Amino acid sequence: MKKQRQHIILATLVIIAFALFASDIVFGSVNIPIEHLSDPEYNNIIYNFRFPKALTAILTGAAISVAGLIMQTHFQNPLAGPYVLGVSSGASLGVAIFMLAAPILPSFIITSGWGIVISAIIGALVILLIVLLVSYRTSHSTSLLIIGIMFSQIAGSIVTILQNYADPDSLKLFVIWTFGSLSSVTWTYMQVMLPLTIIGLFIAIAMQKPLNALLLGENYAQSLGINIHLTRILIIVTTALLAGATTAFTGPIAFIGIAVPHLVRMLFKTNDHHITIPATIMVGSSLLLLCDICSQLPTNGSVLPINAISSIIGAPIIIWIILKSRN
Amino acid sequence: MKLTTHNLAIGYERKIIQGNLNLTSETSQMIALLGTNGTGKSTLLRTLVSLQPPLEGEIKYDDKSLVKLTPIERAKIVSVVLTDTVFSEQMTVYDLICMGRIPYTSWTNKITKEDDLIIKQSAELVNLQHKLTYSINKLSDGERQRASIARALAQNTPMILLDEPTSHLDLPNRIEVMLLLKKLAEENNKTIIISTHEINLALQIAHYIWFLTTDHNIIIDTPKNIIKSDVFLQSFSSNHFKLLSTGDYKLL
């Protein structure tokens, strides 16, 4: 019974995601009448702008939400997520260091997107390892959250300091990056982001059994025959890969990673990663597609920053979790 | 399944808590591990299941050395009930017991008909069959402990180690859990080793006592004999109270 219900919800989510994907392509700052769809000028907008942007929303939404899910399981903390624990800021810091050092690097590394991605992943990995070390010293879930926010602040400060010393050209390049949005992902960047995100999601799916065991804590997981060292490494690498590969191009996106796993557990009434991972992928992509559609609502031709929308949706969910866990 | 240790030393990094442990256990025995705080009861249990490494010596399950077992092989020989508590709104009693099947399932953790049967039988053994669909958050402390034991039973291991399974429970529940463990040892042919502070109950219910003394020694005997030991009686007595050879306490 329960299984049947879960499969129906999952199927519905797939349909919703497709519908949102189509709407995200149809609606935009330029109104495209359906009868003129095949005009080369509109075709260009759709193929080179809207399609990669919608695809980016799907990949990013799925990636940061799954990163949030596996972090919550690993830290056994409902408040864990790539944004709140500073992983996204770490990725930004990695990119800042890379871009501000750009003049001394050959230009193809910058334009291909690989340099940005690798530096973002390394940045994410470094912050994640630091937070992990600190988490062994505090078991309280809200203190971990505050520590994460502090690390974000430190990473942000270092970025500001770096900007002061940067030469004007690379600074300009970096400032443009910080405005990063879903629409900054071109087909060139997509060639980097798509495979990395897919690999990350596949590793997460392959780890569903150890992740389930971790719901009981590391000791029990180990007693159930799970190789805990390998699992820990895979979780950290996957989180950094998923958060890093997407943040590298879109900039940090707030609160989606923490909120989506909670929505999924509420909707499916289960912790089982066999269900929650695919469900998180669907809900995460749908939610970010929805955020993107909302960001284009202003009719004066401007687009709202995606972070503004995702915060309005995500932050209240965090407040709700904290209030609920107090009871 | 026979557990033997040879010159086992347990502890953390440089601090040896107990050394020279030569222990054996047989099938269908319930063994109570007694000792005052800090004598290494939990450390011994954790070492016996590889949750921490031994400092010296060897642990064997039948003829196989613990260090040579793969994690999965080990998980099919020995299961544990720890003091770590799990709270989750979404996890039902069924889901919790289902975790015990992890060493047997495929990578997708798919539950077969056989797994399902074992899960239900495990719930019946601890008398929780009517609460399978309840969230574990909604259980009483006694029920939660029984659910944890059912989880270990579903793991289908010849040995079950339990770390203070009766702490946080009221008296009727403490007795209930101890009797349940003894029944599982005798009727389901399990070897059960528990660490506990319930001296009185342990003396009445367990088949054997492993008593860890404060001066790094271990005394192994039946409850009947150990209660005659002065060392045993003295370590649980003080200036203000005395443990009597009946297993009762007397205030002085």
XYZ file of C-alpha atoms in Angstrom:
579
model
C 0.000 0.000 0.000
C 2.652 2.437 1.164
C 4.876 1.448 -1.762
C 2.090 1.940 -4.274
C 1.364 5.405 -2.896
C 5.060 6.315 -3.109
C 5.256 5.181 -6.724
C 2.195 7.236 -7.644
C 3.668 10.365 -6.031
C 6.991 9.754 -7.759
C 5.286 9.375 -11.143
C 3.333 12.585 -10.523
C 6.550 14.390 -9.684
C 8.115 13.278 -12.956
C 5.135 14.715 -14.858
C 5.315 17.979 -12.863
C 9.052 18.265 -13.566
C 8.430 17.833 -17.310
C 5.637 20.398 -17.262
C 7.816 22.906 -15.413
C 10.692 22.238 -17.809
C 8.439 23.008 -20.762
C 7.029 26.139 -19.105
C 10.493 27.364 -18.230
C 11.388 27.193 -21.928
C 8.159 28.789 -23.103
C 8.109 31.693 -20.627
C 10.908 34.209 -20.533
C 11.747 37.874 -20.768
C 11.042 37.721 -24.522
C 7.576 36.549 -25.411
C 7.719 33.912 -28.123
C 4.477 33.282 -29.958
C 4.026 29.597 -30.715
C 3.329 30.152 -34.410
C 6.743 31.839 -34.801
C 8.608 29.123 -32.964
C 10.526 28.053 -36.037
C 11.825 31.551 -36.845
C 15.627 31.392 -36.732
C 15.803 34.325 -34.338
C 13.494 32.703 -31.798
C 15.090 29.353 -32.423
C 18.404 30.823 -31.337
C 16.884 32.128 -28.089
C 15.405 28.762 -27.320
C 18.365 26.609 -28.278
C 21.189 28.789 -26.972
C 19.585 30.419 -23.945
C 16.392 28.926 -22.628
C 17.147 25.265 -23.133
C 20.567 25.313 -21.410
C 19.107 27.489 -18.659
C 16.240 25.074 -17.972
C 18.654 22.149 -18.092
C 20.907 24.002 -15.628
C 17.942 24.499 -13.299
C 17.252 20.759 -13.403
C 20.859 19.725 -12.821
C 21.536 22.334 -10.144
C 18.282 21.711 -8.290
C 18.903 17.966 -8.302
C 22.586 18.267 -7.392
C 22.335 20.626 -4.420
C 19.260 18.841 -3.068
C 20.903 15.412 -3.211
C 24.040 16.954 -1.667
C 21.786 18.254 1.126
C 20.147 14.855 1.576
C 23.369 12.895 1.922
C 24.834 15.565 4.214
C 21.788 15.345 6.482
C 22.181 11.580 6.657
C 25.922 11.729 7.192
C 25.890 14.432 9.887
C 22.665 12.959 11.352
C 21.542 16.541 11.401
C 18.319 17.833 9.833
C 19.863 21.274 9.374
C 22.788 20.179 7.191
C 22.968 21.385 3.600
C 25.591 22.654 1.142
C 24.670 26.316 1.613
C 24.264 26.476 5.390
C 27.371 24.446 6.149
C 29.481 26.726 4.001
C 30.221 24.256 1.196
C 28.830 26.638 -1.429
C 30.919 29.489 -0.003
C 33.933 27.207 -0.106
C 33.235 26.635 -3.780
C 33.021 30.402 -4.335
C 36.299 30.890 -2.531
C 37.919 28.275 -4.749
C 36.654 30.088 -7.850
C 37.783 33.471 -6.475
C 41.313 32.257 -5.900
C 41.355 30.705 -9.357
C 39.942 33.706 -11.240
C 41.943 36.350 -9.467
C 45.046 34.378 -10.286
C 43.788 34.051 -13.853
C 46.272 36.386 -15.611
C 49.094 33.951 -15.015
C 47.119 30.986 -16.378
C 46.665 30.067 -20.038
C 43.310 31.390 -21.253
C 41.839 28.098 -22.524
C 41.637 26.802 -18.950
C 39.328 29.679 -18.072
C 37.124 29.594 -21.124
C 36.563 25.830 -21.105
C 35.029 25.877 -17.646
C 37.142 23.019 -16.286
C 39.362 25.352 -14.268
C 36.403 26.979 -12.581
C 34.809 23.640 -11.794
C 37.932 22.046 -10.392
C 38.679 25.044 -8.190
C 35.060 25.104 -6.973
C 35.170 21.394 -6.121
C 38.459 21.783 -4.273
C 37.085 24.785 -2.379
C 33.953 22.849 -1.436
C 36.009 19.863 -0.357
C 38.277 21.932 1.901
C 35.396 23.622 3.755
C 33.560 20.302 4.027
C 36.567 18.631 5.638
C 36.965 21.491 8.131
C 33.272 21.408 9.055
C 33.514 17.630 9.391
C 36.426 17.883 11.816
C 34.536 20.452 13.868
C 31.392 18.312 13.832
C 33.213 15.585 15.763
C 33.605 18.054 18.618
C 30.002 19.186 18.806
C 26.964 16.964 18.666
C 24.415 19.742 18.869
C 22.694 20.260 15.539
C 22.185 24.007 15.811
C 25.806 24.673 16.808
C 26.940 22.919 13.638
C 24.680 25.282 11.703
C 26.192 28.361 13.368
C 29.700 27.036 12.747
C 28.796 26.539 9.073
C 27.577 30.128 8.836
C 30.818 31.335 10.448
C 32.856 29.433 7.868
C 30.781 31.018 5.100
C 31.594 34.407 6.591
C 35.310 33.635 6.726
C 35.287 32.369 3.132
C 33.356 35.508 2.098
C 35.858 37.761 3.856
C 38.798 36.097 2.165
C 37.095 36.636 -1.191
C 36.657 40.349 -0.394
C 40.301 40.682 0.628
C 41.439 38.903 -2.541
C 39.394 41.306 -4.645
C 41.342 44.193 -3.178
C 44.596 42.868 -4.520
C 43.355 41.657 -7.870
C 44.198 43.351 -11.145
C 41.272 45.115 -12.850
C 40.820 42.610 -15.696
C 40.534 39.510 -13.582
C 38.474 41.398 -11.018
C 35.976 42.276 -13.713
C 35.831 38.647 -14.782
C 35.240 37.559 -11.202
C 32.556 40.163 -10.467
C 30.645 39.010 -13.518
C 30.890 35.455 -12.202
C 29.506 36.474 -8.802
C 26.366 37.688 -10.562
C 26.152 34.093 -11.672
C 22.751 32.785 -12.432
C 21.236 29.822 -14.162
C 21.491 31.686 -17.458
C 25.276 31.967 -17.341
C 25.692 28.325 -18.297
C 26.520 28.162 -21.980
C 26.773 24.953 -24.008
C 30.535 25.011 -23.446
C 30.086 25.067 -19.687
C 27.320 22.483 -19.957
C 29.831 19.990 -21.373
C 31.566 20.161 -17.992
C 28.610 20.497 -15.658
C 26.388 17.799 -17.162
C 28.777 14.834 -16.882
C 30.042 15.807 -13.407
C 26.533 16.219 -12.017
C 25.369 12.948 -13.546
C 28.399 11.122 -12.088
C 27.674 12.621 -8.654
C 24.021 11.616 -8.783
C 24.944 8.096 -9.877
C 27.355 7.673 -6.970
C 24.618 8.859 -4.604
C 22.170 6.323 -6.028
C 24.774 3.565 -5.806
C 25.304 4.399 -2.125
C 21.673 3.993 -1.082
C 22.346 0.980 1.111
C 25.220 2.431 3.190
C 23.247 5.669 3.439
C 20.278 3.747 4.832
C 22.519 2.041 7.382
C 23.904 5.440 8.409
C 20.414 6.480 9.517
C 21.176 4.419 12.632
C 24.522 6.159 13.184
C 28.077 5.175 12.265
C 28.455 2.483 14.940
C 25.390 0.570 13.866
C 26.246 1.027 10.193
C 29.640 -0.525 10.832
C 28.125 -3.413 12.797
C 25.830 -4.076 9.823
C 28.838 -4.750 7.617
C 29.138 -1.330 5.980
C 32.661 -0.195 5.120
C 32.413 3.043 7.030
C 35.702 4.609 5.883
C 34.935 4.121 2.211
C 31.378 5.381 2.713
C 32.555 8.507 4.517
C 35.038 9.324 1.748
C 32.453 8.713 -0.981
C 29.877 10.920 0.756
C 32.316 13.801 1.116
C 33.624 13.532 -2.442
C 30.103 13.261 -3.863
C 28.869 16.256 -1.883
C 31.815 18.357 -3.022
C 31.339 17.177 -6.611
C 27.610 17.936 -6.689
C 27.797 21.258 -4.856
C 31.042 22.325 -6.541
C 30.161 21.437 -10.134
C 26.927 23.423 -10.003
C 27.988 26.332 -7.783
C 30.948 26.893 -10.096
C 28.571 28.244 -12.749
C 25.437 29.360 -10.972
C 26.890 30.842 -7.786
C 25.634 29.734 -4.376
C 21.888 29.016 -4.298
C 20.441 29.370 -0.849
C 18.398 26.871 1.176
C 17.197 24.552 -1.622
C 19.654 21.849 -0.511
C 18.373 21.833 3.050
C 14.664 22.250 2.295
C 14.070 19.688 -0.459
C 15.015 16.544 1.545
C 12.540 17.611 4.238
C 9.772 18.146 1.702
C 10.534 14.700 0.300
C 10.439 12.943 3.677
C 7.186 14.692 4.501
C 5.646 13.794 1.161
C 6.813 10.163 1.083
C 6.795 9.498 4.832
C 10.042 7.552 4.605
C 13.783 7.841 5.183
C 14.628 5.035 2.773
C 17.209 6.370 0.314
C 15.909 3.987 -2.339
C 12.917 6.360 -2.488
C 14.333 9.629 -1.174
C 17.223 9.950 -3.655
C 15.104 9.769 -6.855
C 12.374 11.807 -5.144
C 14.893 14.465 -4.088
C 16.165 14.652 -7.673
C 12.622 15.244 -8.956
C 11.543 17.711 -6.239
C 14.880 19.567 -6.339
C 14.769 20.082 -10.109
C 11.085 21.029 -10.028
C 11.590 23.546 -7.243
C 14.496 25.259 -8.967
C 12.609 25.322 -12.280
C 9.736 26.938 -10.389
C 12.125 29.477 -8.806
C 13.451 30.254 -12.276
C 9.964 30.736 -13.719
C 9.111 33.029 -10.764
C 12.293 35.037 -11.303
C 11.076 35.920 -14.816
C 7.640 37.061 -13.694
C 8.438 40.813 -13.694
C 6.998 42.043 -16.979
C 9.343 44.994 -17.401
C 11.933 42.776 -19.066
C 14.156 42.335 -15.991
C 14.924 39.065 -14.214
C 15.071 38.659 -10.424
C 18.119 36.981 -8.862
C 17.393 33.253 -8.315
C 18.767 33.467 -4.771
C 16.079 35.951 -3.776
C 13.363 33.503 -4.783
C 14.994 30.379 -3.330
C 15.516 32.120 0.030
C 11.881 33.152 0.263
C 10.892 29.513 -0.262
C 13.734 27.849 1.670
C 14.318 29.952 4.777
C 10.796 29.496 6.239
C 11.250 25.731 5.904
C 14.393 25.925 8.067
C 12.540 27.962 10.708
C 9.808 25.333 10.643
C 12.330 22.488 11.138
C 13.944 24.214 14.129
C 10.575 24.912 15.756
C 9.429 21.358 15.131
C 12.572 19.747 16.552
C 12.260 21.766 19.773
C 9.074 19.920 20.662
C 29.062 -20.358 17.588
C 31.931 -20.248 20.022
C 33.713 -17.035 20.936
C 37.246 -17.223 22.276
C 39.742 -14.522 23.076
C 43.419 -15.146 23.577
C 45.487 -12.691 25.641
C 43.190 -9.887 24.570
C 44.014 -6.365 25.697
C 41.445 -3.614 25.307
C 41.539 0.160 25.719
C 42.281 3.351 23.858
C 45.565 4.187 22.163
C 48.051 4.088 25.025
C 45.684 3.359 27.878
C 45.129 -0.331 28.481
C 41.872 -0.817 30.392
C 41.981 -4.601 30.597
C 44.708 -6.979 29.514
C 45.236 -10.711 29.294
C 41.600 -11.537 28.709
C 41.055 -15.218 27.911
C 37.329 -15.590 27.425
C 35.115 -18.288 25.966
C 31.405 -18.472 25.376
C 29.200 -21.290 24.142
C 25.905 -21.457 22.287
C 22.661 -20.891 24.199
C 24.420 -19.036 26.996
C 23.433 -15.696 28.392
C 26.461 -13.957 29.823
C 26.302 -10.833 31.972
C 29.296 -8.547 31.972
C 29.493 -6.838 35.353
C 31.867 -4.290 36.782
C 31.853 -0.781 38.183
C 32.092 2.251 35.871
C 35.369 2.514 33.991
C 36.276 -1.170 34.146
C 35.813 -1.489 30.389
C 32.470 -3.227 29.872
C 31.497 -1.167 26.825
C 35.070 -1.163 25.560
C 35.140 -4.963 25.667
C 31.847 -5.271 23.787
C 32.947 -2.728 21.176
C 36.239 -4.577 20.714
C 34.487 -7.928 20.282
C 32.597 -6.569 17.248
C 35.459 -4.555 15.721
C 33.971 -1.170 16.552
C 37.398 -0.494 17.995
C 40.652 -2.401 17.517
C 42.119 -4.638 20.219
C 45.442 -3.407 21.618
C 46.834 -6.919 21.763
C 45.757 -10.518 21.425
C 43.237 -12.287 19.275
C 39.467 -12.696 19.033
C 38.067 -15.786 17.325
C 34.574 -16.767 16.283
C 34.739 -20.555 15.986
C 37.986 -21.049 14.047
C 37.950 -17.695 12.305
C 39.934 -14.761 13.548
C 37.884 -11.548 13.802
C 40.457 -9.505 11.905
C 40.280 -11.918 8.964
C 36.505 -11.647 8.592
C 35.144 -9.232 6.002
C 32.676 -6.641 7.385
C 29.783 -8.573 5.817
C 30.930 -11.948 7.190
C 31.257 -10.373 10.621
C 27.787 -8.825 10.373
C 26.387 -12.315 9.770
C 28.058 -13.688 12.919
C 27.558 -11.022 15.542
C 25.023 -8.219 15.979
C 24.935 -5.449 18.566
C 22.451 -3.369 20.466
C 24.161 -0.159 21.504
C 23.189 2.679 23.815
C 22.966 5.040 20.791
C 19.319 5.949 20.430
C 17.744 6.624 17.089
C 14.894 9.073 16.739
C 13.104 9.528 13.470
C 9.588 10.610 12.699
C 9.542 8.772 9.388
C 11.134 5.502 10.509
C 8.614 2.846 11.494
C 9.292 -0.157 13.714
C 9.250 -2.255 10.531
C 11.844 0.028 8.892
C 14.071 -0.220 11.956
C 13.936 -4.021 12.137
C 14.452 -4.108 8.360
C 17.902 -2.549 8.901
C 18.957 -5.895 10.341
C 18.671 -7.372 6.848
C 21.313 -5.034 5.404
C 24.109 -7.673 5.388
C 21.880 -9.924 3.258
C 20.253 -7.541 0.763
C 21.461 -6.410 -2.667
C 22.799 -2.899 -3.316
C 19.253 -1.546 -3.697
C 18.390 -2.935 -0.257
C 15.350 -4.695 -1.730
C 13.360 -6.730 0.805
C 12.437 -10.231 -0.387
C 9.535 -12.327 0.891
C 12.002 -14.230 3.055
C 13.382 -10.993 4.539
C 9.837 -9.820 5.215
C 9.064 -13.062 7.042
C 12.202 -12.789 9.191
C 11.353 -9.172 10.063
C 7.861 -10.163 11.177
C 9.140 -13.145 13.156
C 11.701 -10.928 14.899
C 8.967 -8.491 15.863
C 6.911 -11.373 17.237
C 9.805 -12.638 19.366
C 9.935 -9.283 21.182
C 6.154 -8.977 21.152
C 5.972 -5.921 18.912
C 4.096 -7.476 15.967
C 1.110 -5.145 16.515
C 3.289 -2.019 16.345
C 5.135 -2.605 13.055
C 3.632 0.469 11.386
C 4.258 2.814 14.336
C 6.867 5.541 14.077
C 9.778 4.716 16.412
C 9.309 8.183 17.937
C 5.935 7.063 19.275
C 7.302 4.066 21.205
C 7.832 3.947 24.950
C 11.419 3.422 26.179
C 10.760 -0.263 26.812
C 9.246 -0.768 23.373
C 12.106 1.090 21.722
C 14.608 -1.206 23.423
C 12.646 -4.270 22.324
C 12.533 -2.895 18.761
C 16.334 -2.542 18.851
C 16.617 -6.144 20.004
C 14.309 -7.225 17.166
C 16.605 -5.347 14.764
C 19.525 -7.424 16.051
C 17.428 -10.606 15.765
C 16.603 -9.824 12.129
C 20.337 -9.755 11.499
C 20.084 -13.503 12.157
C 23.436 -13.880 13.919
C 24.380 -16.666 16.336
C 25.718 -14.020 18.732
C 24.133 -10.826 20.030
C 26.024 -8.338 22.192
C 24.071 -5.707 24.093
C 25.483 -2.650 25.851
C 23.412 -1.835 28.942
C 20.111 -2.925 27.406
C 18.147 -2.115 30.569
C 19.324 1.437 31.254
C 16.547 4.079 31.074
C 13.915 1.398 31.737
C 11.599 1.062 34.704
C 11.732 -2.078 36.854
C 9.031 -4.168 35.127
C 10.599 -3.382 31.739
C 14.093 -4.179 33.000
C 12.964 -7.618 34.172
C 10.982 -8.122 30.968
C 14.006 -7.391 28.758
C 16.329 -9.606 30.809
C 13.903 -12.537 30.702
C 13.421 -12.005 26.986
C 17.192 -12.168 26.409
C 17.469 -15.367 28.424
C 14.616 -16.900 26.458
C 16.307 -15.967 23.181
C 19.512 -17.627 24.348
C 17.811 -20.844 25.446
C 15.055 -21.259 22.872
C 16.644 -19.660 19.799
C 20.173 -20.913 20.492
C 21.766 -17.503 20.575
C 24.840 -16.557 22.543
C 23.913 -13.374 24.370
C 26.452 -11.148 26.096
C 25.191 -8.073 27.905
C 26.921 -5.389 29.910
C 24.786 -4.269 32.806
C 24.632 -2.597 36.206
C 21.687 -4.780 37.227
C 23.639 -7.017 39.594
C 20.632 -8.507 41.269
C 18.831 -9.343 38.015
C 21.995 -10.573 36.335
C 22.706 -12.958 39.195
C 19.222 -14.412 38.959
C 18.898 -14.608 35.190
C 22.305 -15.001 33.500
C 24.041 -18.358 33.049
C 27.501 -16.926 33.477
C 29.012 -13.764 34.935
C 32.079 -12.093 33.499
C 33.171 -9.771 36.247
C 35.690 -7.052 35.409
C 37.489 -5.894 38.542
C 38.954 -2.449 39.147
C 42.481 -3.896 39.305
C 42.420 -5.108 35.690
C 41.338 -8.625 36.356
C 38.453 -10.721 35.157
C 36.579 -13.326 37.158
C 34.451 -15.793 35.230
C 31.992 -17.937 37.086
C 28.372 -18.957 37.510
C 26.155 -16.570 39.495
C 25.961 -19.176 42.252
C 29.721 -19.241 42.778
C 30.599 -15.642 42.094
C 28.285 -14.422 44.823
C 30.524 -16.239 47.293
C 33.564 -14.322 46.066
C 34.773 -11.603 48.434
C 36.283 -9.531 45.643
C 32.915 -9.461 43.912
C 30.957 -8.536 47.019
C 33.465 -5.899 48.071
C 33.601 -4.068 44.752
C 29.874 -3.427 44.906
C 29.949 -2.384 48.562
C 31.093 0.779 50.334
C 31.109 2.362 53.781
C 27.419 3.071 53.445
C 26.021 -0.126 51.968
C 26.901 -3.759 51.462
C 26.142 -6.295 48.738
C 24.990 -9.479 50.425
C 25.564 -12.987 49.114
C 21.830 -13.149 48.395
C 22.330 -10.456 45.740
C 20.445 -7.881 47.836
C 21.744 -4.598 49.199
C 21.822 -3.627 52.815
C 22.314 -0.049 54.001
C 24.764 0.210 56.858
